Coordinates of C-alpha atoms and ligand atoms in Angstrom, one line a residue:
M1 CA 11.7 -171.5 -185.6
T2 CA 11.7 -172.9 -182.1
S3 CA 13.5 -171.5 -179.1
P4 CA 15.7 -173.7 -176.9
L5 CA 14.5 -171.8 -173.9
R6 CA 10.9 -171.9 -172.6
L7 CA 8.9 -170.3 -169.8
S8 CA 5.8 -172.3 -169.1
I9 CA 3.2 -170.2 -167.4
D10 CA 0.3 -171.9 -165.7
L11 CA -2.7 -169.5 -166.0
Q12 CA -4.9 -171.8 -164.0
A13 CA -2.5 -171.6 -161.1
L14 CA -2.4 -167.8 -161.5
A15 CA -6.2 -167.6 -161.4
G16 CA -6.3 -169.9 -158.3
N17 CA -3.8 -167.7 -156.5
W18 CA -5.8 -164.6 -157.3
R19 CA -8.9 -166.3 -155.9
W20 CA -7.0 -167.2 -152.7
F21 CA -6.3 -163.4 -152.2
D22 CA -9.9 -162.5 -153.1
A23 CA -11.3 -164.9 -150.6
R24 CA -9.0 -163.6 -147.8
S25 CA -9.7 -160.0 -148.5
G26 CA -13.4 -160.3 -147.8
A27 CA -15.3 -157.2 -148.9
A28 CA -12.1 -155.4 -150.1
E29 CA -11.6 -155.4 -153.8
T30 CA -8.7 -157.6 -155.1
G31 CA -6.7 -156.0 -157.9
A32 CA -3.4 -157.2 -159.3
A33 CA 0.1 -155.7 -159.6
V34 CA 1.2 -156.4 -163.2
K35 CA 4.1 -154.0 -163.5
A36 CA 7.4 -155.1 -165.1
D37 CA 5.4 -157.0 -167.7
G38 CA 3.4 -159.0 -165.2
Y39 CA 6.5 -159.7 -163.1
G40 CA 8.1 -161.1 -166.2
L41 CA 5.3 -163.5 -167.2
G42 CA 3.6 -161.3 -169.8
A43 CA 1.2 -158.5 -168.6
A44 CA -1.3 -158.9 -171.4
A45 CA -1.9 -162.6 -170.8
V46 CA -2.0 -162.2 -167.0
I47 CA -4.5 -159.3 -167.3
A48 CA -6.8 -161.3 -169.7
R49 CA -6.8 -164.3 -167.4
L50 CA -7.4 -162.4 -164.1
A51 CA -10.1 -160.2 -165.7
E52 CA -12.0 -163.5 -166.4
E53 CA -11.8 -164.2 -162.7
G54 CA -13.3 -160.8 -161.9
C55 CA -10.2 -158.7 -161.3
R56 CA -10.8 -155.1 -162.3
D57 CA -7.8 -153.1 -161.1
F58 CA -4.4 -153.5 -162.7
Y59 CA -1.4 -151.7 -161.3
M60 CA 1.5 -150.8 -163.5
T61 CA 4.3 -148.2 -163.2
T62 CA 4.2 -145.7 -166.0
Y63 CA 2.0 -144.6 -168.9
D64 CA 4.3 -146.2 -171.5
E65 CA 4.3 -149.5 -169.6
I66 CA 0.5 -149.4 -169.6
A67 CA 0.5 -148.6 -173.4
A68 CA 2.8 -151.6 -174.0
A69 CA 0.4 -153.9 -172.2
G70 CA -2.3 -153.1 -174.8
P71 CA -6.0 -152.3 -174.3
L72 CA -7.5 -153.7 -171.1
P73 CA -10.7 -155.8 -171.2
P74 CA -14.0 -153.9 -170.7
G75 CA -14.6 -152.7 -167.2
C76 CA -11.0 -152.8 -166.2
T77 CA -8.8 -149.9 -165.0
A78 CA -5.1 -149.4 -165.4
Y79 CA -3.3 -147.5 -162.7
A80 CA 0.1 -145.8 -163.1
L81 CA 1.8 -146.1 -159.7
H82 CA 4.5 -143.7 -160.7
G83 CA 1.9 -141.0 -161.2
F84 CA 1.4 -138.4 -163.9
R85 CA 4.7 -137.4 -165.4
Q86 CA 5.7 -134.6 -167.8
G87 CA 5.0 -135.8 -171.3
D88 CA 2.2 -138.3 -170.2
D89 CA -1.0 -138.0 -172.3
P90 CA -3.9 -137.2 -169.9
R91 CA -6.4 -138.5 -172.5
M92 CA -5.1 -142.1 -172.1
P93 CA -7.5 -144.4 -170.2
V94 CA -5.3 -144.5 -167.1
V95 CA -5.9 -143.5 -163.5
P96 CA -2.6 -142.0 -162.2
V97 CA -1.6 -142.5 -158.6
L98 CA -0.4 -139.0 -157.8
N99 CA 2.6 -139.0 -155.6
S100 CA 3.5 -135.4 -154.8
K101 CA 1.9 -131.9 -154.6
E102 CA 3.6 -131.1 -157.9
Q103 CA 1.9 -134.1 -159.6
I104 CA -1.4 -133.1 -158.1
A105 CA -1.0 -129.6 -159.5
H106 CA 0.0 -130.9 -162.9
W107 CA -3.0 -133.2 -163.0
R108 CA -5.4 -130.5 -161.9
Q109 CA -4.3 -128.4 -164.8
A110 CA -3.9 -131.1 -167.4
A111 CA -7.1 -133.1 -166.7
P112 CA -9.4 -131.1 -164.5
G113 CA -12.2 -133.3 -163.0
R114 CA -10.8 -136.6 -164.3
A115 CA -10.5 -139.5 -161.9
C116 CA -7.2 -140.0 -160.1
D117 CA -5.7 -141.7 -157.1
V118 CA -3.3 -140.3 -154.5
M119 CA -0.4 -142.1 -152.7
V120 CA 0.5 -141.2 -149.1
D121 CA 3.9 -142.2 -147.8
T122 CA 3.4 -143.5 -144.2
G123 CA 7.0 -144.2 -143.4
M124 CA 8.7 -146.0 -146.3
N125 CA 10.1 -142.8 -147.7
R126 CA 9.9 -143.9 -151.3
L127 CA 6.9 -142.5 -153.2
G128 CA 3.9 -140.5 -152.1
I129 CA 3.1 -137.4 -150.1
G130 CA 4.6 -137.6 -146.6
W131 CA 2.1 -138.4 -143.9
R132 CA 3.2 -135.5 -141.8
E133 CA 2.5 -132.9 -144.5
F134 CA -0.7 -134.6 -145.7
T135 CA -3.8 -132.4 -145.3
A136 CA -7.3 -132.9 -146.7
D137 CA -7.2 -129.6 -148.6
L138 CA -4.5 -131.0 -150.8
L139 CA -7.3 -133.0 -152.4
A140 CA -9.6 -130.1 -153.0
G141 CA -11.1 -130.2 -156.5
L142 CA -9.7 -133.6 -157.3
N143 CA -11.9 -136.4 -158.5
L144 CA -10.2 -138.8 -156.0
R145 CA -11.0 -142.5 -156.3
T146 CA -8.6 -144.4 -154.1
L147 CA -6.2 -143.2 -151.5
H148 CA -3.2 -145.5 -151.3
S149 CA -0.2 -146.2 -149.1
H150 CA 2.4 -148.9 -149.2
L151 CA 4.0 -151.1 -146.5
A152 CA 7.7 -151.4 -146.1
C153 CA 7.9 -154.6 -144.0
S154 CA 4.8 -156.6 -144.8
D155 CA 6.9 -159.8 -145.3
E156 CA 8.0 -159.4 -141.6
P157 CA 4.8 -160.1 -139.6
D158 CA 6.3 -159.0 -136.3
S159 CA 7.8 -155.7 -137.5
P160 CA 6.4 -152.7 -135.6
M161 CA 6.5 -150.8 -138.9
N162 CA 3.3 -152.6 -140.0
T163 CA 1.2 -151.3 -137.1
E164 CA 2.8 -147.9 -137.3
Q165 CA 2.1 -147.4 -141.0
R166 CA -1.4 -148.8 -140.6
T167 CA -2.2 -146.5 -137.7
R168 CA -0.9 -143.4 -139.7
F169 CA -2.9 -144.5 -142.8
A170 CA -6.1 -145.2 -140.9
G171 CA -5.9 -141.7 -139.3
I172 CA -5.6 -140.0 -142.7
V173 CA -8.4 -142.2 -144.1
D174 CA -10.6 -141.2 -141.2
A175 CA -9.9 -137.5 -141.9
V176 CA -10.2 -137.6 -145.7
R177 CA -12.9 -140.3 -146.1
P178 CA -11.9 -141.2 -149.7
A179 CA -14.2 -143.4 -151.8
R180 CA -11.7 -146.2 -151.4
A181 CA -8.5 -146.8 -149.5
A182 CA -5.7 -149.4 -150.2
L183 CA -2.6 -150.2 -148.2
S184 CA -1.6 -153.7 -148.9
G185 CA 0.2 -155.8 -151.6
S186 CA 0.5 -159.6 -151.1
G187 CA 2.3 -159.4 -147.8
G188 CA -0.1 -156.9 -146.2
A189 CA -3.1 -158.9 -147.4
C190 CA -1.8 -161.7 -145.2
L191 CA -1.5 -159.5 -142.1
G192 CA -5.3 -159.6 -141.5
R193 CA -8.5 -157.8 -142.0
A194 CA -7.2 -154.5 -140.5
Y195 CA -4.8 -154.2 -143.4
H196 CA -7.3 -154.7 -146.2
F197 CA -9.3 -151.4 -146.2
G198 CA -11.3 -151.1 -149.4
A199 CA -8.9 -152.7 -151.9
I200 CA -5.7 -154.8 -152.0
R201 CA -2.9 -154.8 -154.7
P202 CA -1.2 -158.2 -154.6
G203 CA 1.6 -159.0 -157.0
L204 CA 4.2 -161.5 -155.9
G205 CA 1.8 -164.0 -154.4
L206 CA -0.3 -164.2 -157.7
Y207 CA 2.8 -165.4 -159.5
G208 CA 3.6 -168.2 -157.0
G209 CA 5.9 -166.3 -154.6
V210 CA 5.5 -166.6 -150.9
P211 CA 5.0 -163.1 -149.6
H212 CA 4.5 -163.9 -146.0
P213 CA 4.8 -167.0 -143.8
A214 CA 1.0 -167.3 -143.7
A215 CA 1.0 -168.0 -147.4
A216 CA 3.5 -170.8 -147.3
G217 CA 2.1 -173.9 -149.0
Q218 CA -1.1 -172.0 -150.0
L219 CA -0.1 -170.6 -153.4
A220 CA 0.6 -172.6 -156.5
S221 CA 3.8 -172.2 -158.6
V222 CA 3.1 -170.4 -161.9
A223 CA 6.3 -170.1 -163.9
A224 CA 8.6 -172.9 -164.9
P225 CA 11.7 -172.2 -166.9
A226 CA 13.0 -175.1 -169.1
A227 CA 15.9 -175.3 -171.5
E228 CA 17.1 -177.7 -174.2
I229 CA 20.1 -179.9 -173.7
L230 CA 22.6 -179.1 -176.4
Q231 CA 25.3 -181.6 -175.7
V232 CA 26.1 -184.6 -173.4
R233 CA 29.5 -185.9 -172.6
A234 CA 31.1 -188.4 -170.3
V235 CA 33.9 -187.2 -167.9
A236 CA 36.3 -189.2 -165.7
A237 CA 36.8 -188.7 -162.0
G238 CA 39.2 -185.8 -161.6
E239 CA 38.1 -183.8 -164.7
S240 CA 36.8 -180.3 -164.2
A241 CA 34.1 -178.4 -165.9
G242 CA 33.1 -174.8 -166.6
Y243 CA 34.9 -171.4 -166.3
N244 CA 37.7 -171.3 -163.8
A245 CA 37.4 -175.1 -163.4
R246 CA 35.5 -174.7 -160.1
W247 CA 33.9 -178.1 -160.3
T248 CA 35.7 -181.4 -160.4
A249 CA 34.1 -184.8 -161.0
T250 CA 34.4 -187.1 -157.9
R251 CA 33.3 -190.1 -160.0
P252 CA 32.9 -191.0 -163.6
T253 CA 29.7 -189.2 -164.7
R254 CA 27.9 -187.5 -167.6
L255 CA 27.5 -183.8 -168.1
A256 CA 24.7 -182.2 -170.0
T257 CA 25.2 -178.6 -171.4
V258 CA 21.9 -176.8 -171.2
N259 CA 20.7 -173.7 -173.1
I260 CA 20.3 -171.3 -170.2
G261 CA 22.7 -168.9 -168.5
Y262 CA 22.9 -165.8 -166.4
A263 CA 21.7 -163.6 -169.3
D264 CA 18.4 -165.5 -168.8
G265 CA 18.2 -164.7 -165.2
Y266 CA 19.8 -168.0 -164.1
L267 CA 22.3 -166.1 -162.1
R268 CA 25.7 -167.3 -161.0
A269 CA 24.4 -167.6 -157.4
F270 CA 22.9 -170.9 -158.6
S271 CA 26.3 -172.3 -159.6
S272 CA 26.8 -174.1 -156.4
C273 CA 23.2 -174.9 -155.5
G274 CA 21.0 -175.0 -158.6
E275 CA 19.1 -178.1 -159.7
M276 CA 17.3 -179.2 -162.8
L277 CA 15.0 -182.1 -163.6
V278 CA 16.3 -184.3 -166.3
Q279 CA 14.2 -187.3 -167.1
G280 CA 12.4 -186.8 -163.8
R281 CA 15.7 -186.9 -161.9
R282 CA 17.0 -184.0 -159.8
C283 CA 20.4 -183.1 -161.1
R284 CA 22.9 -180.6 -159.7
V285 CA 24.5 -177.7 -161.6
A286 CA 28.2 -178.5 -162.2
G287 CA 30.6 -175.6 -162.2
R288 CA 30.0 -171.9 -162.9
I289 CA 26.9 -170.8 -164.8
S290 CA 28.0 -169.0 -168.0
M291 CA 26.1 -166.2 -169.9
D292 CA 24.1 -168.6 -172.1
L293 CA 24.9 -172.1 -170.9
T294 CA 24.8 -174.2 -167.8
I295 CA 26.5 -177.6 -167.2
V296 CA 24.5 -180.1 -165.2
D297 CA 25.7 -183.4 -163.7
I298 CA 23.2 -185.9 -164.9
G299 CA 24.9 -189.0 -163.5
D300 CA 24.0 -192.1 -165.6
A301 CA 20.8 -190.6 -167.0
D302 CA 20.3 -191.4 -170.6
A303 CA 19.6 -187.9 -171.8
R304 CA 20.4 -186.7 -175.3
P305 CA 20.7 -183.4 -177.2
G306 CA 17.2 -182.2 -177.9
D307 CA 15.9 -183.4 -174.5
W308 CA 14.7 -180.8 -172.1
A309 CA 15.8 -179.9 -168.6
T310 CA 13.3 -178.2 -166.3
L311 CA 14.7 -175.9 -163.7
V312 CA 13.8 -176.5 -160.0
Y313 CA 12.6 -172.9 -159.5
S314 CA 10.0 -172.8 -156.8
L315 CA 10.4 -169.2 -155.8
A316 CA 10.7 -169.5 -152.1
D317 CA 13.2 -172.3 -152.3
A318 CA 15.2 -170.7 -155.0
A319 CA 15.4 -167.5 -153.0
R320 CA 16.5 -169.4 -149.9
I321 CA 19.2 -171.3 -151.6
S322 CA 20.5 -168.5 -153.7
G323 CA 20.2 -165.6 -151.3
L324 CA 18.3 -163.6 -154.0
S325 CA 14.8 -162.1 -153.5
Q326 CA 11.8 -163.8 -155.1
Y327 CA 11.0 -160.6 -156.9
E328 CA 14.4 -160.5 -158.5
L329 CA 14.2 -164.2 -159.5
L330 CA 10.9 -163.6 -161.4
T331 CA 11.5 -160.2 -163.0
G332 CA 15.1 -161.0 -163.9
L333 CA 14.3 -163.9 -166.2
G334 CA 14.8 -161.8 -169.3
H335 CA 13.5 -161.8 -172.9
R336 CA 14.9 -164.9 -174.6
Y337 CA 12.2 -167.3 -173.4
Q338 CA 9.5 -168.5 -175.6
R339 CA 6.4 -168.2 -173.3
R340 CA 4.0 -171.1 -173.3
Y341 CA 0.7 -170.4 -171.5
L342 CA -1.0 -173.5 -170.1
Ligands
LIG401 C1 4.7 -153.7 -156.5 C2 3.6 -153.1 -155.6 C3 2.6 -153.9 -155.1 C4 2.6 -155.4 -155.2 O1 3.5 -155.9 -154.2 P1 3.7 -157.4 -154.0 O2 4.7 -157.5 -152.8 O3 4.4 -157.9 -155.2 O4 2.4 -158.1 -153.7 C5 1.6 -153.3 -154.4 N1 1.6 -151.9 -154.2 C6 2.6 -151.1 -154.7 C7 2.5 -149.7 -154.5 C8 3.6 -151.7 -155.4 O5 4.6 -150.9 -155.9

């Protein structure tokens, strides 16, 4: 069986992007965020390739997500960013990032002396112990490895939130002196040395997203969706296409119906602006994208059923033209793709 929908994943490009962060982060250790199944590209394959490059720290959300990714290569550590929840098995080879006093108490009792991390919230008000209530004695008796925090505005280099959060975090790190401290994902890693501390946790940039203006043009595209052409037809000027007849031919042309739709993450926001490469030519989406199908205006290209159309899906451009975030564009691709690792 072959699928009419493919996601090509360039593991060389992924590895190159990781090396870019590793070179920028200097002495700080470069990990990888591989949550949401490696941002939709397959956590197990991403982990295996990055471990070959020397990546040792892999950040996911929950224990069950980590179990689904399978055993890690030797010497690597899986971190559960959502911490240690009721029902999680403390014997699993996972370092939980504890987010509250309750989680700390639960871990102390369930896994005394075992390695853990702690998250401090320095202003995002999402996960972690609030910086105002954080005191060193909260950590008493814990085998703390890394103290974390997370930036709210790292993709906005001029936001005052960045320096505020950094200053708060640096104060706590000075007071607690953890073995390691980590503040930054991809965006923060681009804010400069002061944001690197002992480790960074990049995600988006590894997968070809542009997390910060400084990274524009520096990171290679990793994922390329492609779909099979199911049907080709000729239409006359004045004929319409697709649901609600929102597209009308202004000249005689040919339309290709392609096996991808919004259920595959190719959202309706691309109806008016999406492009695909058909026989090397950039072709516009014609009419509304449907659940499983998209119509493309291929002009006089000599494409036939069984040929493939590759989506123009550079994350930064796709985000700009669609108004969606690069994160949503990647993680929303869905499960119908046959992944092909290059
Ligand atoms: C998702 C996540 C990251 C990675 O962020 P990117 O912006 O994708 O680089 C880093 N740290 C934490 C806590 C996260 O939740």
